[in-house]
Amino acid sequence: MDPHLLRTFVAALDHRSFSAAATALGYTQSAVSQHIAALETDLGTRLLERRPVAPTPAGARLMEHAPAVLLRLDAARADIARLHHTCPAQLTLACSPASLGPAVTRALADLRATSHSLDLEVRVLTREAVIEDVLTGRADIGLVDGIAAPSDPLPLPDLGSTTILPAAEEPLAVLFPRDHPLARCRLVRLADLAQAHWIDAPGTAIPLDRLRAVTHTDGFQAHMHHRGTDLHSLAALTNAGHGLATLPLALATTLNTTPAPITHPHLLHRTELLHPHTPTTPTRHLISLLTPHTVTALSAPSTPPVPPAAPTPPRTAPR
């Protein structure tokens, strides 16, 4: 499959319009139509309905592969470019909102103290955007967060030759409004809240489909949808009673809500660091500041302390 045709196919479905896809890609509308027709000829099946633009069953199946294929191609191009176009005086860190904690800000301060001329940029993005920025070279280093069993890695997609390192583990908590009946609970069971009102906030909190997966239930339905990366607006919505959300305990205590640690299932909020195989000197310095030799799980208040996790070696996504 020609990647140019595949990129046009993805754009047409993303915009649900041939004309909008043409504008986004800098093509004419007739060129978009020709690209789609050529791809359909190549695969021997109709991929898109034209009026309105929608995927056929074959198109929906192709869409399961196409974004990842194109991202890997962009990642390969960026990986080659790094061999010849590194800029040691610049560093771009991309991070998901809940991964930008006090340890990260302290590490950045330590880095600046030893690199006064460093041009430092921090981007707060969704988890998917962080991964994309690292793979395509728009960021030198990335931090993503999620939930996992103690010492287990995050369930990340195929990241090619990217190196993945553990950065932090800490307790997970549910954010309650102050007047919620369970707001004063010292511990909560996640499954007991499956039928509560929840805020769907995949860019900031733990995605609801992940909560359903770890509790093996079809609960955790969205009462409201929150889009973006602003933790304070999510906390305001939670405190106003629009629904619950989950965040790392240390971060939740800084927001205007009442967090309660989750006791079952035994899950931890985990942050992992992503970087290419050929990091720049500032990137290597920041990696050394952010990834100690062991990952220590912070114990929640009034709960038995969680022992330090065993040293976790770097993992490299399969090529």
CSV table of C-alpha atoms in Angstrom, one decimal:
chain,number,residue,atom,x,y,z
A,1,MET,CA,0.0,0.0,0.0
A,2,ASP,CA,1.3,3.4,-1.0
A,3,PRO,CA,1.7,5.4,2.3
A,4,HIS,CA,0.5,8.6,0.5
A,5,LEU,CA,-2.7,6.9,-0.4
A,6,LEU,CA,-3.1,5.5,3.1
A,7,ARG,CA,-2.5,9.0,4.6
A,8,THR,CA,-5.3,10.4,2.3
A,9,PHE,CA,-7.6,7.6,3.4
A,10,VAL,CA,-7.0,8.4,7.1
A,11,ALA,CA,-7.6,12.1,6.5
A,12,ALA,CA,-10.8,11.5,4.6
A,13,LEU,CA,-12.2,9.5,7.5
A,14,ASP,CA,-10.9,11.9,10.2
A,15,HIS,CA,-12.6,14.8,8.5
A,16,ARG,CA,-15.6,12.8,7.1
A,17,SER,CA,-15.2,14.9,4.0
A,18,PHE,CA,-13.1,14.7,0.8
A,19,SER,CA,-13.0,18.5,0.5
A,20,ALA,CA,-11.8,19.0,4.1
A,21,ALA,CA,-9.2,16.2,3.7
A,22,ALA,CA,-8.0,18.0,0.6
A,23,THR,CA,-7.6,21.2,2.4
A,24,ALA,CA,-5.8,19.6,5.3
A,25,LEU,CA,-3.4,17.7,3.0
A,26,GLY,CA,-2.9,20.5,0.5
A,27,TYR,CA,-4.5,18.5,-2.4
A,28,THR,CA,-7.4,19.2,-4.7
A,29,GLN,CA,-10.6,17.4,-4.0
A,30,SER,CA,-10.2,15.4,-7.2
A,31,ALA,CA,-6.8,14.3,-6.1
A,32,VAL,CA,-8.3,12.9,-2.9
A,33,SER,CA,-10.9,11.1,-4.9
A,34,GLN,CA,-8.2,9.6,-7.1
A,35,HIS,CA,-6.1,8.5,-4.1
A,36,ILE,CA,-9.1,6.7,-2.5
A,37,ALA,CA,-10.0,5.0,-5.8
A,38,ALA,CA,-6.4,3.9,-6.3
A,39,LEU,CA,-6.2,2.5,-2.8
A,40,GLU,CA,-9.5,0.6,-3.3
A,41,THR,CA,-8.1,-0.8,-6.6
A,42,ASP,CA,-5.0,-1.9,-4.9
A,43,LEU,CA,-6.9,-3.7,-2.1
A,44,GLY,CA,-9.6,-5.0,-4.4
A,45,THR,CA,-12.5,-3.7,-2.3
A,46,ARG,CA,-14.5,-0.6,-1.6
A,47,LEU,CA,-13.2,1.2,1.5
A,48,LEU,CA,-15.4,4.4,1.8
A,49,GLU,CA,-19.0,5.3,1.2
A,50,ARG,CA,-19.1,8.7,-0.5
A,51,ARG,CA,-22.3,10.3,0.6
A,52,PRO,CA,-21.8,10.8,3.5
A,53,VAL,CA,-18.2,9.7,3.8
A,54,ALA,CA,-18.1,6.7,6.1
A,55,PRO,CA,-16.0,3.5,6.2
A,56,THR,CA,-17.3,0.2,4.7
A,57,PRO,CA,-16.5,-2.9,6.8
A,58,ALA,CA,-13.3,-3.2,4.9
A,59,GLY,CA,-12.5,0.5,5.5
A,60,ALA,CA,-13.1,0.1,9.2
A,61,ARG,CA,-10.8,-2.9,9.3
A,62,LEU,CA,-8.1,-0.9,7.4
A,63,MET,CA,-8.5,2.0,9.9
A,64,GLU,CA,-7.5,-0.3,12.7
A,65,HIS,CA,-4.0,-0.6,11.1
A,66,ALA,CA,-3.5,2.6,9.1
A,67,PRO,CA,-2.8,5.2,11.9
A,68,ALA,CA,-0.2,2.9,13.5
A,69,VAL,CA,1.4,2.1,10.1
A,70,LEU,CA,1.8,5.8,9.3
A,71,LEU,CA,3.1,6.6,12.7
A,72,ARG,CA,5.8,4.0,12.4
A,73,LEU,CA,6.8,5.4,9.0
A,74,ASP,CA,7.0,8.9,10.5
A,75,ALA,CA,9.0,7.4,13.4
A,76,ALA,CA,11.5,5.8,11.0
A,77,ARG,CA,12.0,9.1,9.2
A,78,ALA,CA,12.6,10.9,12.5
A,79,ASP,CA,15.0,8.2,13.7
A,80,ILE,CA,17.2,8.7,10.6
A,81,ALA,CA,17.0,12.5,10.9
A,82,ARG,CA,18.3,12.3,14.5
A,83,LEU,CA,21.6,10.8,13.3
A,84,HIS,CA,22.5,14.0,11.5
A,85,HIS,CA,20.4,16.8,12.9
A,86,THR,CA,20.8,16.8,16.7
A,87,CYS,CA,20.7,20.1,18.6
A,88,PRO,CA,22.5,19.7,22.0
A,89,ALA,CA,21.4,23.2,23.2
A,90,GLN,CA,17.6,22.3,23.0
A,91,LEU,CA,15.4,19.9,24.9
A,92,THR,CA,11.7,19.3,24.5
A,93,LEU,CA,9.8,17.2,27.1
A,94,ALA,CA,6.4,16.0,26.3
A,95,CYS,CA,4.3,14.7,29.2
A,96,SER,CA,0.8,13.7,30.1
A,97,PRO,CA,-0.8,16.0,32.8
A,98,ALA,CA,-0.7,13.5,35.7
A,99,SER,CA,3.0,12.6,35.0
A,100,LEU,CA,4.2,16.2,35.5
A,101,GLY,CA,4.7,16.0,39.3
A,102,PRO,CA,7.1,17.6,41.8
A,103,ALA,CA,9.8,15.1,41.0
A,104,VAL,CA,9.8,16.1,37.4
A,105,THR,CA,9.8,19.8,38.0
A,106,ARG,CA,12.7,19.4,40.5
A,107,ALA,CA,14.6,17.4,37.9
A,108,LEU,CA,14.1,20.1,35.3
A,109,ALA,CA,15.4,22.7,37.8
A,110,ASP,CA,18.5,20.5,38.5
A,111,LEU,CA,19.0,20.2,34.7
A,112,ARG,CA,18.8,24.0,34.2
A,113,ALA,CA,21.2,24.6,37.1
A,114,THR,CA,23.9,22.7,35.2
A,115,SER,CA,22.9,23.8,31.6
A,116,HIS,CA,22.3,27.5,31.8
A,117,SER,CA,22.1,28.0,28.0
A,118,LEU,CA,19.6,25.1,27.5
A,119,ASP,CA,16.5,26.0,25.5
A,120,LEU,CA,13.9,24.0,27.4
A,121,GLU,CA,10.3,23.4,26.3
A,122,VAL,CA,7.7,21.4,28.2
A,123,ARG,CA,4.5,20.3,26.4
A,124,VAL,CA,1.5,19.0,28.3
A,125,LEU,CA,-0.4,16.6,26.0
A,126,THR,CA,-2.6,13.6,26.0
A,127,ARG,CA,-0.9,10.3,26.4
A,128,GLU,CA,-1.3,9.4,22.7
A,129,ALA,CA,0.1,12.8,21.7
A,130,VAL,CA,3.1,12.3,23.9
A,131,ILE,CA,3.9,9.0,22.3
A,132,GLU,CA,3.5,10.5,18.8
A,133,ASP,CA,5.7,13.4,19.6
A,134,VAL,CA,8.5,11.2,20.8
A,135,LEU,CA,8.3,8.8,17.9
A,136,THR,CA,8.2,11.5,15.3
A,137,GLY,CA,11.0,13.6,16.8
A,138,ARG,CA,8.9,16.6,17.9
A,139,ALA,CA,10.0,15.8,21.5
A,140,ASP,CA,13.3,14.5,22.8
A,141,ILE,CA,11.8,12.7,25.8
A,142,GLY,CA,8.3,11.8,27.0
A,143,LEU,CA,6.5,10.9,30.2
A,144,VAL,CA,3.2,8.9,30.1
A,145,ASP,CA,1.1,7.7,33.0
A,146,GLY,CA,-1.4,5.0,33.6
A,147,ILE,CA,-2.4,2.2,36.0
A,148,ALA,CA,-0.9,-1.2,36.4
A,149,ALA,CA,-0.3,-3.9,39.0
A,150,PRO,CA,2.7,-3.3,41.2
A,151,SER,CA,6.0,-3.4,39.1
A,152,ASP,CA,4.1,-4.3,35.9
A,153,PRO,CA,4.8,-2.1,32.8
A,154,LEU,CA,2.1,0.1,31.3
A,155,PRO,CA,0.2,-1.5,28.4
A,156,LEU,CA,1.7,0.7,25.7
A,157,PRO,CA,1.3,0.2,22.0
A,158,ASP,CA,4.2,-1.0,19.7
A,159,LEU,CA,6.8,1.8,19.9
A,160,GLY,CA,9.4,0.5,17.6
A,161,SER,CA,12.9,1.0,18.8
A,162,THR,CA,11.9,3.5,21.5
A,163,THR,CA,13.4,2.8,25.0
A,164,ILE,CA,11.0,2.7,27.9
A,165,LEU,CA,12.1,3.2,31.5
A,166,PRO,CA,10.2,3.2,34.8
A,167,ALA,CA,10.0,6.6,36.4
A,168,ALA,CA,7.6,6.5,39.3
A,169,GLU,CA,4.9,4.4,41.1
A,170,GLU,CA,2.4,5.7,43.7
A,171,PRO,CA,-1.1,4.9,45.0
A,172,LEU,CA,-4.2,5.6,42.9
A,173,ALA,CA,-7.1,7.5,44.3
A,174,VAL,CA,-10.7,8.3,43.4
A,175,LEU,CA,-11.7,12.0,43.4
A,176,PHE,CA,-14.9,12.7,45.3
A,177,PRO,CA,-16.7,16.0,45.8
A,178,ARG,CA,-16.6,17.2,49.4
A,179,ASP,CA,-20.2,16.5,50.1
A,180,HIS,CA,-20.2,12.9,48.6
A,181,PRO,CA,-21.3,10.2,51.0
A,182,LEU,CA,-18.0,8.3,50.5
A,183,ALA,CA,-15.8,11.4,50.6
A,184,ARG,CA,-14.6,10.6,54.1
A,185,CYS,CA,-13.8,7.0,53.4
A,186,ARG,CA,-10.1,6.1,54.2
A,187,LEU,CA,-10.1,3.4,51.5
A,188,VAL,CA,-12.5,2.4,48.6
A,189,ARG,CA,-13.0,-0.6,46.5
A,190,LEU,CA,-13.0,0.4,42.8
A,191,ALA,CA,-15.7,-2.2,41.8
A,192,ASP,CA,-18.1,-0.7,44.4
A,193,LEU,CA,-18.1,2.5,42.4
A,194,ALA,CA,-18.9,0.9,39.0
A,195,GLN,CA,-22.4,2.3,38.9
A,196,ALA,CA,-21.5,5.7,40.1
A,197,HIS,CA,-21.5,8.8,37.9
A,198,TRP,CA,-18.1,9.2,36.2
A,199,ILE,CA,-16.4,11.9,34.2
A,200,ASP,CA,-14.9,10.5,30.9
A,201,ALA,CA,-11.5,12.4,30.9
A,202,PRO,CA,-9.1,10.3,28.9
A,203,GLY,CA,-6.6,13.2,28.5
A,204,THR,CA,-6.2,13.7,32.3
A,205,ALA,CA,-7.6,10.9,34.4
A,206,ILE,CA,-7.4,7.2,34.0
A,207,PRO,CA,-9.7,6.3,31.0
A,208,LEU,CA,-12.9,4.6,31.9
A,209,ASP,CA,-12.4,1.7,29.6
A,210,ARG,CA,-9.2,0.9,31.5
A,211,LEU,CA,-11.2,0.9,34.8
A,212,ARG,CA,-13.7,-1.5,33.2
A,213,ALA,CA,-10.9,-3.7,32.1
A,214,VAL,CA,-9.2,-4.0,35.5
A,215,THR,CA,-12.5,-4.6,37.4
A,216,HIS,CA,-13.9,-6.9,34.8
A,217,THR,CA,-17.2,-5.0,34.7
A,218,ASP,CA,-19.3,-3.1,32.2
A,219,GLY,CA,-19.8,-0.2,34.6
A,220,PHE,CA,-18.0,3.1,34.8
A,221,GLN,CA,-20.2,4.8,32.3
A,222,ALA,CA,-19.7,8.4,31.4
A,223,HIS,CA,-22.0,10.9,33.0
A,224,MET,CA,-20.0,13.8,31.5
A,225,HIS,CA,-17.2,14.1,28.9
A,226,HIS,CA,-14.1,16.2,29.6
A,227,ARG,CA,-11.7,16.9,26.8
A,228,GLY,CA,-8.3,18.5,27.2
A,229,THR,CA,-5.4,18.4,29.6
A,230,ASP,CA,-6.5,20.8,32.3
A,231,LEU,CA,-6.5,19.0,35.7
A,232,HIS,CA,-8.0,21.9,37.6
A,233,SER,CA,-11.1,22.1,35.4
A,234,LEU,CA,-11.5,18.3,35.9
A,235,ALA,CA,-11.3,18.8,39.7
A,236,ALA,CA,-13.8,21.6,39.5
A,237,LEU,CA,-16.3,19.4,37.7
A,238,THR,CA,-15.7,16.6,40.1
A,239,ASN,CA,-16.2,18.9,43.1
A,240,ALA,CA,-19.4,20.2,41.6
A,241,GLY,CA,-20.8,16.7,41.6
A,242,HIS,CA,-20.7,16.0,37.9
A,243,GLY,CA,-18.9,12.7,38.4
A,244,LEU,CA,-15.9,10.9,39.8
A,245,ALA,CA,-12.4,10.5,38.4
A,246,THR,CA,-9.2,8.7,39.2
A,247,LEU,CA,-5.8,10.4,39.6
A,248,PRO,CA,-2.5,9.6,41.5
A,249,LEU,CA,-3.0,10.3,45.2
A,250,ALA,CA,-0.2,12.8,45.6
A,251,LEU,CA,-1.6,14.9,42.8
A,252,ALA,CA,-5.2,14.5,43.9
A,253,THR,CA,-4.4,16.0,47.3
A,254,THR,CA,-3.3,19.2,45.7
A,255,LEU,CA,-6.7,19.7,44.0
A,256,ASN,CA,-9.9,21.0,45.5
A,257,THR,CA,-11.4,17.6,46.0
A,258,THR,CA,-11.4,14.8,48.5
A,259,PRO,CA,-9.4,11.8,47.3
A,260,ALA,CA,-9.7,8.3,48.7
A,261,PRO,CA,-7.1,5.7,48.0
A,262,ILE,CA,-8.1,2.6,46.2
A,263,THR,CA,-7.6,-0.6,48.1
A,264,HIS,CA,-8.9,-3.2,45.6
A,265,PRO,CA,-7.8,-4.2,43.0
A,266,HIS,CA,-4.2,-3.6,44.0
A,267,LEU,CA,-3.3,-1.0,41.4
A,268,LEU,CA,-0.6,1.7,41.3
A,269,HIS,CA,-0.4,4.8,39.2
A,270,ARG,CA,2.7,4.4,37.1
A,271,THR,CA,4.8,6.8,35.1
A,272,GLU,CA,7.1,5.7,32.3
A,273,LEU,CA,9.8,7.6,30.4
A,274,LEU,CA,10.1,7.2,26.6
A,275,HIS,CA,13.2,8.2,24.6
A,276,PRO,CA,14.8,7.3,21.3
A,277,HIS,CA,17.8,5.0,21.1
A,278,THR,CA,20.1,8.0,20.3
A,279,PRO,CA,19.3,10.6,23.0
A,280,THR,CA,21.1,14.0,23.0
A,281,THR,CA,23.4,14.9,25.9
A,282,PRO,CA,20.7,17.0,27.7
A,283,THR,CA,18.2,14.2,27.2
A,284,ARG,CA,20.6,11.7,28.8
A,285,HIS,CA,21.1,14.0,31.7
A,286,LEU,CA,17.4,14.4,32.3
A,287,ILE,CA,17.0,10.6,32.0
A,288,SER,CA,19.5,10.1,34.8
A,289,LEU,CA,17.6,12.6,37.0
A,290,LEU,CA,14.2,11.0,36.3
A,291,THR,CA,15.0,7.3,36.5
A,292,PRO,CA,16.5,6.1,39.8
A,293,HIS,CA,17.9,2.6,40.0
A,294,THR,CA,14.7,1.4,41.7
A,295,VAL,CA,11.1,2.4,41.5
A,296,THR,CA,9.7,3.1,45.0
A,297,ALA,CA,5.9,2.9,45.5
A,298,LEU,CA,4.7,5.5,47.9
A,299,SER,CA,2.3,4.2,50.6
A,300,ALA,CA,-1.0,5.8,51.0
A,301,PRO,CA,-1.9,7.4,54.4
A,302,SER,CA,-3.2,4.9,57.0
A,303,THR,CA,-2.4,1.9,54.8
A,304,PRO,CA,0.4,-0.6,55.2
A,305,PRO,CA,3.6,0.6,53.5
A,306,VAL,CA,4.2,-0.7,50.0
A,307,PRO,CA,7.7,-2.3,49.8
A,308,PRO,CA,10.1,-0.9,47.2
A,309,ALA,CA,9.7,-2.6,43.9
A,310,ALA,CA,12.6,-4.7,42.6
A,311,PRO,CA,15.0,-2.9,40.2
A,312,THR,CA,13.3,-2.7,36.8
A,313,PRO,CA,15.6,-2.9,33.7
A,314,PRO,CA,14.9,-0.7,30.7
A,315,ARG,CA,12.6,-2.3,28.2
A,316,THR,CA,12.8,-1.8,24.5
A,317,ALA,CA,9.7,-2.1,22.4
A,318,PRO,CA,10.2,-4.9,19.8
A,319,ARG,CA,11.4,-3.8,16.5
